[in-house]
């Protein structure tokens, strides 16, 4: 039985190098920001819920901390929504202005 050696198989869906200015790099940056805002929103939601549970159990100043967490959560959700909406806009190409 003989074996033949082949070139390593290249994945056609693999990203190219993430050089500055490439669409892949812009998409990767936007994806990282989306993940960061999502994680921030989840942590603030958890913070608000846990302080609300503490308030129900009678912890001092717990409603105040829960309210602060809720305000921060609303602000983070607004910022995440704005970032996602801005991500849908086309990227401006820098260069000389073209006259028609």
Coordinates of C-alpha atoms in Angstrom, one line a residue:
X1 CA 0.0 0.0 0.0
X2 CA 1.5 3.3 -1.0
X3 CA 0.7 6.7 0.4
X4 CA 0.9 10.0 -1.3
X5 CA 1.6 13.2 0.3
X6 CA -0.6 16.2 -0.4
X7 CA -0.4 19.8 0.3
X8 CA -2.1 20.9 3.5
X9 CA -5.7 21.7 2.8
X10 CA -6.5 25.4 2.9
X11 CA -9.8 26.4 4.3
X12 CA -11.5 28.7 1.8
X13 CA -13.4 30.5 4.5
X14 CA -10.3 31.3 6.6
X15 CA -9.5 35.0 7.1
X16 CA -6.5 36.5 5.5
X17 CA -4.0 38.5 7.4
X18 CA -5.5 41.2 9.5
X19 CA -3.5 44.0 8.1
X20 CA -4.6 47.6 8.9
X21 CA -7.3 48.9 6.6
X22 CA -8.6 45.5 5.5
X23 CA -12.3 44.8 5.9
X24 CA -11.5 41.7 8.0
X25 CA -9.7 43.9 10.5
X26 CA -12.6 46.3 10.7
X27 CA -15.0 43.5 11.2
X28 CA -12.8 41.9 13.9
X29 CA -12.6 45.2 15.8
X30 CA -16.3 45.7 15.6
X31 CA -16.9 42.1 16.8
X32 CA -14.6 42.6 19.8
X33 CA -16.4 45.8 20.8
X34 CA -19.7 44.0 20.5
X35 CA -18.5 41.2 22.7
X36 CA -17.1 43.7 25.3
X37 CA -20.4 45.7 25.4
X38 CA -22.4 42.5 25.7
X39 CA -20.2 41.3 28.6
X40 CA -20.5 44.7 30.3
X41 CA -24.3 44.6 30.0
X42 CA -24.5 41.1 31.4
X43 CA -22.3 42.0 34.4
X44 CA -24.4 45.1 35.2
X45 CA -27.6 43.1 34.9
X46 CA -26.2 40.6 37.3
X47 CA -25.1 43.3 39.7
X48 CA -28.6 44.9 39.7
X49 CA -30.4 41.6 40.2
X50 CA -28.1 40.5 43.1
X51 CA -28.5 43.8 44.9
X52 CA -32.3 43.7 44.4
X53 CA -32.2 40.2 46.0
X54 CA -30.1 41.7 48.8
X55 CA -32.7 44.4 49.3
X56 CA -35.5 41.9 49.5
X57 CA -33.5 40.1 52.2
X58 CA -33.0 43.4 54.1
X59 CA -29.4 44.5 53.2
X60 CA -28.7 48.1 54.0
X61 CA -28.6 50.5 51.0
X62 CA -29.2 47.6 48.6
X63 CA -32.0 49.4 46.7
X64 CA -29.6 52.3 46.1
X65 CA -26.9 50.0 44.7
X66 CA -29.5 48.1 42.6
X67 CA -30.7 51.4 41.2
X68 CA -27.2 52.5 40.3
X69 CA -26.7 49.2 38.6
X70 CA -29.9 49.6 36.6
X71 CA -28.9 53.1 35.5
X72 CA -25.5 51.9 34.4
X73 CA -27.1 49.0 32.6
X74 CA -29.4 51.3 30.7
X75 CA -26.4 53.5 29.7
X76 CA -24.4 50.4 28.6
X77 CA -27.3 49.1 26.6
X78 CA -27.7 52.5 24.9
X79 CA -24.0 52.5 24.1
X80 CA -24.1 48.9 22.7
X81 CA -27.0 49.8 20.5
X82 CA -25.3 52.9 19.2
X83 CA -22.1 50.9 18.5
X84 CA -24.1 48.2 16.6
X85 CA -26.0 50.8 14.6
X86 CA -22.8 52.5 13.7
X87 CA -21.3 49.2 12.7
X88 CA -24.0 48.9 10.0
X89 CA -22.8 52.1 8.4
X90 CA -20.3 51.8 5.5
X91 CA -16.7 52.5 6.3
X92 CA -15.5 55.8 4.8
X93 CA -12.5 55.4 2.5
X94 CA -9.9 58.0 3.1
X95 CA -8.4 59.6 0.0
X96 CA -8.8 62.5 -2.4
X97 CA -12.3 63.7 -3.0
X98 CA -13.7 62.8 -6.3
X99 CA -15.6 65.3 -8.3
X100 CA -18.4 64.4 -10.6

